[in-house]
């Protein structure tokens, strides 16, 4: 199974080679993998910033425990969840479904009302944490797509989201930087690539009932 081989090949890259860049074609493939991510109700309650600009990444590095991946990678993906509950997200989704699948709007509206009703039961903090969770599914797709293309990546939570929100003016847009991933090519000097993976045994990880 190629997926398992890819998952064994990939690792959280600590040191990128700053001289190597992802091709435009591969960048589009990575974006498409993110676009195809699963999400709760299909709402995709996030926006993904893809940052190449070195000046901006220098600023972000300071808000990322100075981790070198932020500036040395080819591109920095920032997964931002929407922070404000809005019926617009659901209405947009219903409109898009009607257009793409040619389904009747009145029937879809019933489904839309069901989503609205079910989401109205979440508190604001539950809603925010739920929308944040969706970004991790997109992150996972990115990591798997990278591995298939033999592109390196590092999933990261080691950054100050408040500072990211400020630098990138995300708050004004109702967004919050939830999780990030620098993406590019490993440096030959990155010693972590030679380390064995540490994972729980299947006995510990699974329980068959
Ligand atoms: C949500 C998340 C946040 C992480 N944050 C960081 C980080 O800030 N810096 C870093 O170097 N690695 C980070 N990692 C990488 C993990 O430490 C790494 O994935 C884990 O140890 C497994 O190793 P592997 O990815 O090399 O197989 C993060 C991973 C995940 C999934």
PDB file of C-alpha atoms and ligand atoms in Angstrom:
ATOM      1  CA  UNK A   1       0.000   0.000   0.000  1.00  0.00           C
ATOM      2  CA  UNK A   2       1.632   3.185  -1.201  1.00  0.00           C
ATOM      3  CA  UNK A   3       0.000   5.296   1.505  1.00  0.00           C
ATOM      4  CA  UNK A   4       1.802   3.338   4.245  1.00  0.00           C
ATOM      5  CA  UNK A   5       5.126   3.695   2.417  1.00  0.00           C
ATOM      6  CA  UNK A   6       4.508   7.442   2.127  1.00  0.00           C
ATOM      7  CA  UNK A   7       3.637   7.722   5.820  1.00  0.00           C
ATOM      8  CA  UNK A   8       6.875   5.965   6.723  1.00  0.00           C
ATOM      9  CA  UNK A   9       8.849   8.257   4.404  1.00  0.00           C
ATOM     10  CA  UNK A  10       7.506  11.513   5.816  1.00  0.00           C
ATOM     11  CA  UNK A  11       8.665  13.089   9.068  1.00  0.00           C
ATOM     12  CA  UNK A  12       8.190  16.412  10.825  1.00  0.00           C
ATOM     13  CA  UNK A  13      11.017  18.277   9.129  1.00  0.00           C
ATOM     14  CA  UNK A  14      13.128  20.353  11.488  1.00  0.00           C
ATOM     15  CA  UNK A  15      15.539  21.837   8.960  1.00  0.00           C
ATOM     16  CA  UNK A  16      14.538  22.769   5.425  1.00  0.00           C
ATOM     17  CA  UNK A  17      16.877  23.523   2.524  1.00  0.00           C
ATOM     18  CA  UNK A  18      16.144  27.226   1.829  1.00  0.00           C
ATOM     19  CA  UNK A  19      17.481  26.941  -1.738  1.00  0.00           C
ATOM     20  CA  UNK A  20      14.768  24.514  -2.858  1.00  0.00           C
ATOM     21  CA  UNK A  21      11.266  25.558  -3.889  1.00  0.00           C
ATOM     22  CA  UNK A  22       8.061  23.738  -4.693  1.00  0.00           C
ATOM     23  CA  UNK A  23       6.998  23.956  -8.353  1.00  0.00           C
ATOM     24  CA  UNK A  24       3.792  25.808  -9.224  1.00  0.00           C
ATOM     25  CA  UNK A  25       2.295  22.535 -10.461  1.00  0.00           C
ATOM     26  CA  UNK A  26       2.927  20.766  -7.150  1.00  0.00           C
ATOM     27  CA  UNK A  27       1.669  23.772  -5.206  1.00  0.00           C
ATOM     28  CA  UNK A  28      -1.626  23.517  -7.089  1.00  0.00           C
ATOM     29  CA  UNK A  29      -1.777  19.769  -6.318  1.00  0.00           C
ATOM     30  CA  UNK A  30      -1.277  20.463  -2.606  1.00  0.00           C
ATOM     31  CA  UNK A  31      -4.024  23.084  -2.693  1.00  0.00           C
ATOM     32  CA  UNK A  32      -6.334  20.613  -4.413  1.00  0.00           C
ATOM     33  CA  UNK A  33      -5.655  17.983  -1.727  1.00  0.00           C
ATOM     34  CA  UNK A  34      -6.637  20.546   0.907  1.00  0.00           C
ATOM     35  CA  UNK A  35      -9.689  21.553  -1.117  1.00  0.00           C
ATOM     36  CA  UNK A  36     -10.812  17.896  -1.149  1.00  0.00           C
ATOM     37  CA  UNK A  37     -10.599  17.532   2.642  1.00  0.00           C
ATOM     38  CA  UNK A  38     -13.553  16.177   4.522  1.00  0.00           C
ATOM     39  CA  UNK A  39     -15.296  18.574   6.910  1.00  0.00           C
ATOM     40  CA  UNK A  40     -18.275  18.464   9.210  1.00  0.00           C
ATOM     41  CA  UNK A  41     -21.458  18.922   7.119  1.00  0.00           C
ATOM     42  CA  UNK A  42     -19.080  19.807   4.261  1.00  0.00           C
ATOM     43  CA  UNK A  43     -18.900  23.410   5.470  1.00  0.00           C
ATOM     44  CA  UNK A  44     -15.082  23.888   5.318  1.00  0.00           C
ATOM     45  CA  UNK A  45     -15.117  26.554   8.010  1.00  0.00           C
ATOM     46  CA  UNK A  46     -11.612  27.832   7.345  1.00  0.00           C
ATOM     47  CA  UNK A  47      -9.348  29.712   4.994  1.00  0.00           C
ATOM     48  CA  UNK A  48      -5.799  28.652   4.197  1.00  0.00           C
ATOM     49  CA  UNK A  49      -3.101  31.269   3.720  1.00  0.00           C
ATOM     50  CA  UNK A  50      -0.161  30.195   1.584  1.00  0.00           C
ATOM     51  CA  UNK A  51       2.759  32.482   2.348  1.00  0.00           C
ATOM     52  CA  UNK A  52       5.876  32.735   0.236  1.00  0.00           C
ATOM     53  CA  UNK A  53       6.784  36.327   1.152  1.00  0.00           C
ATOM     54  CA  UNK A  54      10.033  36.209   3.168  1.00  0.00           C
ATOM     55  CA  UNK A  55       9.450  39.539   4.927  1.00  0.00           C
ATOM     56  CA  UNK A  56       6.158  38.362   6.370  1.00  0.00           C
ATOM     57  CA  UNK A  57       7.669  34.997   7.321  1.00  0.00           C
ATOM     58  CA  UNK A  58      10.529  36.738   9.164  1.00  0.00           C
ATOM     59  CA  UNK A  59       7.930  38.487  11.315  1.00  0.00           C
ATOM     60  CA  UNK A  60       6.039  35.234  11.848  1.00  0.00           C
ATOM     61  CA  UNK A  61       9.216  33.374  12.839  1.00  0.00           C
ATOM     62  CA  UNK A  62       9.551  35.640  15.879  1.00  0.00           C
ATOM     63  CA  UNK A  63       6.055  34.546  16.895  1.00  0.00           C
ATOM     64  CA  UNK A  64       6.933  30.869  16.327  1.00  0.00           C
ATOM     65  CA  UNK A  65       9.564  30.231  19.002  1.00  0.00           C
ATOM     66  CA  UNK A  66      12.120  31.226  16.322  1.00  0.00           C
ATOM     67  CA  UNK A  67      11.706  27.873  14.609  1.00  0.00           C
ATOM     68  CA  UNK A  68      13.767  27.970  11.413  1.00  0.00           C
ATOM     69  CA  UNK A  69      11.207  26.042   9.359  1.00  0.00           C
ATOM     70  CA  UNK A  70       9.053  29.186   9.124  1.00  0.00           C
ATOM     71  CA  UNK A  71      11.555  31.035   6.925  1.00  0.00           C
ATOM     72  CA  UNK A  72      13.587  28.168   5.404  1.00  0.00           C
ATOM     73  CA  UNK A  73      10.701  26.209   3.896  1.00  0.00           C
ATOM     74  CA  UNK A  74       9.480  26.955   0.400  1.00  0.00           C
ATOM     75  CA  UNK A  75       5.971  27.950   1.519  1.00  0.00           C
ATOM     76  CA  UNK A  76       4.130  28.368   4.793  1.00  0.00           C
ATOM     77  CA  UNK A  77       0.546  27.109   5.016  1.00  0.00           C
ATOM     78  CA  UNK A  78      -1.561  28.735   7.735  1.00  0.00           C
ATOM     79  CA  UNK A  79      -4.896  27.088   8.472  1.00  0.00           C
ATOM     80  CA  UNK A  80      -7.298  29.696   9.856  1.00  0.00           C
ATOM     81  CA  UNK A  81     -10.681  28.794  11.294  1.00  0.00           C
ATOM     82  CA  UNK A  82     -13.635  31.179  11.217  1.00  0.00           C
ATOM     83  CA  UNK A  83     -14.223  32.508  14.718  1.00  0.00           C
ATOM     84  CA  UNK A  84     -17.718  33.867  14.316  1.00  0.00           C
ATOM     85  CA  UNK A  85     -20.794  31.766  13.966  1.00  0.00           C
ATOM     86  CA  UNK A  86     -22.719  32.916  10.927  1.00  0.00           C
ATOM     87  CA  UNK A  87     -25.655  31.456   9.022  1.00  0.00           C
ATOM     88  CA  UNK A  88     -23.920  32.738   5.890  1.00  0.00           C
ATOM     89  CA  UNK A  89     -21.557  29.735   5.946  1.00  0.00           C
ATOM     90  CA  UNK A  90     -24.518  27.386   5.750  1.00  0.00           C
ATOM     91  CA  UNK A  91     -26.459  29.453   3.196  1.00  0.00           C
ATOM     92  CA  UNK A  92     -23.365  29.595   0.946  1.00  0.00           C
ATOM     93  CA  UNK A  93     -22.935  25.825   1.216  1.00  0.00           C
ATOM     94  CA  UNK A  94     -26.577  25.176   0.358  1.00  0.00           C
ATOM     95  CA  UNK A  95     -26.399  27.549  -2.634  1.00  0.00           C
ATOM     96  CA  UNK A  96     -23.211  25.859  -3.859  1.00  0.00           C
ATOM     97  CA  UNK A  97     -24.757  22.385  -3.516  1.00  0.00           C
ATOM     98  CA  UNK A  98     -27.839  23.474  -5.437  1.00  0.00           C
ATOM     99  CA  UNK A  99     -25.664  24.866  -8.228  1.00  0.00           C
ATOM    100  CA  UNK A 100     -23.130  22.034  -8.437  1.00  0.00           C
ATOM    101  CA  UNK A 101     -25.472  19.072  -7.925  1.00  0.00           C
ATOM    102  CA  UNK A 102     -28.519  20.650  -9.544  1.00  0.00           C
ATOM    103  CA  UNK A 103     -30.625  19.755  -6.531  1.00  0.00           C
ATOM    104  CA  UNK A 104     -33.850  21.673  -5.778  1.00  0.00           C
ATOM    105  CA  UNK A 105     -33.218  24.585  -3.434  1.00  0.00           C
ATOM    106  CA  UNK A 106     -36.379  24.073  -1.346  1.00  0.00           C
ATOM    107  CA  UNK A 107     -35.348  20.540  -0.357  1.00  0.00           C
ATOM    108  CA  UNK A 108     -31.797  21.638   0.352  1.00  0.00           C
ATOM    109  CA  UNK A 109     -33.085  24.524   2.471  1.00  0.00           C
ATOM    110  CA  UNK A 110     -34.683  21.984   4.819  1.00  0.00           C
ATOM    111  CA  UNK A 111     -31.247  20.423   5.240  1.00  0.00           C
ATOM    112  CA  UNK A 112     -29.754  23.890   5.739  1.00  0.00           C
ATOM    113  CA  UNK A 113     -32.270  24.598   8.507  1.00  0.00           C
ATOM    114  CA  UNK A 114     -31.368  21.282  10.116  1.00  0.00           C
ATOM    115  CA  UNK A 115     -27.668  22.257  10.149  1.00  0.00           C
ATOM    116  CA  UNK A 116     -28.500  25.706  11.559  1.00  0.00           C
ATOM    117  CA  UNK A 117     -30.659  24.195  14.299  1.00  0.00           C
ATOM    118  CA  UNK A 118     -28.071  21.610  15.239  1.00  0.00           C
ATOM    119  CA  UNK A 119     -25.214  24.157  15.304  1.00  0.00           C
ATOM    120  CA  UNK A 120     -27.283  26.634  17.328  1.00  0.00           C
ATOM    121  CA  UNK A 121     -27.010  24.204  20.220  1.00  0.00           C
ATOM    122  CA  UNK A 122     -23.270  24.752  20.495  1.00  0.00           C
ATOM    123  CA  UNK A 123     -21.988  27.459  22.837  1.00  0.00           C
ATOM    124  CA  UNK A 124     -19.687  30.063  21.271  1.00  0.00           C
ATOM    125  CA  UNK A 125     -16.592  28.339  22.641  1.00  0.00           C
ATOM    126  CA  UNK A 126     -17.822  24.929  21.448  1.00  0.00           C
ATOM    127  CA  UNK A 127     -18.409  26.431  18.002  1.00  0.00           C
ATOM    128  CA  UNK A 128     -14.897  27.918  17.874  1.00  0.00           C
ATOM    129  CA  UNK A 129     -13.244  24.710  19.016  1.00  0.00           C
ATOM    130  CA  UNK A 130     -15.323  22.724  16.510  1.00  0.00           C
ATOM    131  CA  UNK A 131     -14.381  25.008  13.619  1.00  0.00           C
ATOM    132  CA  UNK A 132     -10.738  24.774  14.711  1.00  0.00           C
ATOM    133  CA  UNK A 133     -10.883  20.971  14.599  1.00  0.00           C
ATOM    134  CA  UNK A 134     -11.849  21.091  10.931  1.00  0.00           C
ATOM    135  CA  UNK A 135      -8.511  22.685  10.060  1.00  0.00           C
ATOM    136  CA  UNK A 136      -6.656  19.608  11.325  1.00  0.00           C
ATOM    137  CA  UNK A 137      -8.406  17.428   8.761  1.00  0.00           C
ATOM    138  CA  UNK A 138      -7.184  19.765   6.028  1.00  0.00           C
ATOM    139  CA  UNK A 139      -3.695  19.715   7.564  1.00  0.00           C
ATOM    140  CA  UNK A 140      -3.729  15.921   7.436  1.00  0.00           C
ATOM    141  CA  UNK A 141      -4.609  15.933   3.730  1.00  0.00           C
ATOM    142  CA  UNK A 142      -1.760  18.359   3.091  1.00  0.00           C
ATOM    143  CA  UNK A 143       0.712  16.112   4.927  1.00  0.00           C
ATOM    144  CA  UNK A 144      -0.376  13.033   2.975  1.00  0.00           C
ATOM    145  CA  UNK A 145      -0.283  14.844  -0.351  1.00  0.00           C
ATOM    146  CA  UNK A 146       3.189  16.182   0.440  1.00  0.00           C
ATOM    147  CA  UNK A 147       4.415  12.673   1.263  1.00  0.00           C
ATOM    148  CA  UNK A 148       3.107  11.318  -2.025  1.00  0.00           C
ATOM    149  CA  UNK A 149       4.888  14.091  -3.941  1.00  0.00           C
ATOM    150  CA  UNK A 150       8.080  13.594  -1.868  1.00  0.00           C
ATOM    151  CA  UNK A 151       7.728  17.088  -0.499  1.00  0.00           C
ATOM    152  CA  UNK A 152       8.627  17.662   3.137  1.00  0.00           C
ATOM    153  CA  UNK A 153       6.443  19.341   5.729  1.00  0.00           C
ATOM    154  CA  UNK A 154       6.224  20.029   9.427  1.00  0.00           C
ATOM    155  CA  UNK A 155       2.859  20.297  11.191  1.00  0.00           C
ATOM    156  CA  UNK A 156       3.208  22.988  13.868  1.00  0.00           C
ATOM    157  CA  UNK A 157       1.327  24.314  16.848  1.00  0.00           C
ATOM    158  CA  UNK A 158       4.432  25.985  18.226  1.00  0.00           C
ATOM    159  CA  UNK A 159       3.430  29.543  17.423  1.00  0.00           C
ATOM    160  CA  UNK A 160       1.542  32.388  19.103  1.00  0.00           C
ATOM    161  CA  UNK A 161      -1.774  32.531  17.330  1.00  0.00           C
ATOM    162  CA  UNK A 162      -2.617  35.971  18.803  1.00  0.00           C
ATOM    163  CA  UNK A 163       0.530  37.412  17.236  1.00  0.00           C
ATOM    164  CA  UNK A 164      -0.151  35.662  13.918  1.00  0.00           C
ATOM    165  CA  UNK A 165      -3.678  37.092  13.975  1.00  0.00           C
ATOM    166  CA  UNK A 166      -2.240  40.558  14.539  1.00  0.00           C
ATOM    167  CA  UNK A 167       0.524  40.373  11.922  1.00  0.00           C
ATOM    168  CA  UNK A 168      -1.794  38.926   9.280  1.00  0.00           C
ATOM    169  CA  UNK A 169      -4.802  41.081  10.313  1.00  0.00           C
ATOM    170  CA  UNK A 170      -6.900  37.950  10.703  1.00  0.00           C
ATOM    171  CA  UNK A 171      -9.142  39.111  13.546  1.00  0.00           C
ATOM    172  CA  UNK A 172     -10.717  41.765  11.346  1.00  0.00           C
ATOM    173  CA  UNK A 173     -11.614  39.025   8.864  1.00  0.00           C
ATOM    174  CA  UNK A 174     -13.154  36.827  11.561  1.00  0.00           C
ATOM    175  CA  UNK A 175     -10.290  34.348  11.299  1.00  0.00           C
ATOM    176  CA  UNK A 176      -7.859  32.733  13.722  1.00  0.00           C
ATOM    177  CA  UNK A 177      -4.575  30.970  12.918  1.00  0.00           C
ATOM    178  CA  UNK A 178      -5.212  27.460  14.254  1.00  0.00           C
ATOM    179  CA  UNK A 179      -2.359  25.331  12.952  1.00  0.00           C
ATOM    180  CA  UNK A 180       0.448  25.802  10.447  1.00  0.00           C
ATOM    181  CA  UNK A 181       2.694  23.764   8.153  1.00  0.00           C
ATOM    182  CA  UNK A 182       5.901  24.913   6.498  1.00  0.00           C
ATOM    183  CA  UNK A 183       6.373  22.901   3.318  1.00  0.00           C
ATOM    184  CA  UNK A 184       9.465  22.424   1.146  1.00  0.00           C
ATOM    185  CA  UNK A 185      12.497  20.145   0.984  1.00  0.00           C
ATOM    186  CA  UNK A 186      14.564  18.687   3.809  1.00  0.00           C
ATOM    187  CA  UNK A 187      18.129  19.826   4.386  1.00  0.00           C
ATOM    188  CA  UNK A 188      20.712  17.052   4.146  1.00  0.00           C
ATOM    189  CA  UNK A 189      21.850  18.246   7.560  1.00  0.00           C
ATOM    190  CA  UNK A 190      18.493  17.559   9.207  1.00  0.00           C
ATOM    191  CA  UNK A 191      19.447  14.765  11.583  1.00  0.00           C
ATOM    192  CA  UNK A 192      15.821  14.000  12.476  1.00  0.00           C
ATOM    193  CA  UNK A 193      15.265  12.375   9.065  1.00  0.00           C
ATOM    194  CA  UNK A 194      17.451   9.453  10.184  1.00  0.00           C
ATOM    195  CA  UNK A 195      15.582   8.817  13.439  1.00  0.00           C
ATOM    196  CA  UNK A 196      13.301   5.816  13.872  1.00  0.00           C
ATOM    197  CA  UNK A 197       9.632   6.686  14.239  1.00  0.00           C
ATOM    198  CA  UNK A 198       8.289   6.522  17.782  1.00  0.00           C
ATOM    199  CA  UNK A 199       4.725   5.229  17.801  1.00  0.00           C
ATOM    200  CA  UNK A 200       2.581   3.318  20.301  1.00  0.00           C
ATOM    201  CA  UNK A 201       2.303  -0.393  19.676  1.00  0.00           C
ATOM    202  CA  UNK A 202      -0.915  -1.588  18.043  1.00  0.00           C
ATOM    203  CA  UNK A 203      -1.710  -3.407  21.307  1.00  0.00           C
ATOM    204  CA  UNK A 204      -1.709  -0.101  23.182  1.00  0.00           C
ATOM    205  CA  UNK A 205      -3.362   1.901  20.466  1.00  0.00           C
ATOM    206  CA  UNK A 206      -6.266  -0.361  19.566  1.00  0.00           C
ATOM    207  CA  UNK A 207      -8.889  -2.294  21.394  1.00  0.00           C
ATOM    208  CA  UNK A 208     -10.962  -4.868  19.580  1.00  0.00           C
ATOM    209  CA  UNK A 209     -14.399  -5.453  20.967  1.00  0.00           C
TER     210      UNK A 209
HETATM  211  C1  LIG B   1      -0.638  19.487  15.714  1.00  0.00           C
HETATM  212  C2  LIG B   1       0.847  19.295  15.705  1.00  0.00           C
HETATM  213  C3  LIG B   1       1.699  20.273  16.188  1.00  0.00           C
HETATM  214  C4  LIG B   1       3.085  20.138  16.117  1.00  0.00           C
HETATM  215  N1  LIG B   1       3.902  21.178  16.473  1.00  0.00           N
HETATM  216  C5  LIG B   1       5.232  21.115  16.198  1.00  0.00           C
HETATM  217  C6  LIG B   1       6.076  22.252  16.326  1.00  0.00           C
HETATM  218  O1  LIG B   1       5.638  23.344  16.713  1.00  0.00           O
HETATM  219  N2  LIG B   1       7.390  22.122  16.014  1.00  0.00           N
HETATM  220  C7  LIG B   1       7.918  20.945  15.532  1.00  0.00           C
HETATM  221  O2  LIG B   1       9.108  20.910  15.231  1.00  0.00           O
HETATM  222  N3  LIG B   1       7.130  19.848  15.399  1.00  0.00           N
HETATM  223  C8  LIG B   1       5.811  19.892  15.688  1.00  0.00           C
HETATM  224  N4  LIG B   1       5.005  18.792  15.495  1.00  0.00           N
HETATM  225  C9  LIG B   1       5.588  17.555  14.985  1.00  0.00           C
HETATM  226  C10 LIG B   1       5.443  16.360  15.939  1.00  0.00           C
HETATM  227  O3  LIG B   1       6.317  16.493  17.021  1.00  0.00           O
HETATM  228  C11 LIG B   1       5.665  15.084  15.143  1.00  0.00           C
HETATM  229  O4  LIG B   1       4.683  14.994  14.140  1.00  0.00           O
HETATM  230  C12 LIG B   1       5.600  13.833  16.019  1.00  0.00           C
HETATM  231  O5  LIG B   1       6.625  13.823  16.963  1.00  0.00           O
HETATM  232  C13 LIG B   1       5.684  12.567  15.164  1.00  0.00           C
HETATM  233  O6  LIG B   1       6.882  12.538  14.416  1.00  0.00           O
HETATM  234  P1  LIG B   1       6.914  12.485  12.828  1.00  0.00           P
HETATM  235  O7  LIG B   1       5.921  13.494  12.330  1.00  0.00           O
HETATM  236  O8  LIG B   1       8.313  12.863  12.456  1.00  0.00           O
HETATM  237  O9  LIG B   1       6.563  11.098  12.405  1.00  0.00           O
HETATM  238  C14 LIG B   1       3.632  18.926  15.609  1.00  0.00           C
HETATM  239  C15 LIG B   1       2.753  17.923  15.154  1.00  0.00           C
HETATM  240  C16 LIG B   1       1.403  18.108  15.167  1.00  0.00           C
HETATM  241  C17 LIG B   1       0.500  17.030  14.580  1.00  0.00           C
END
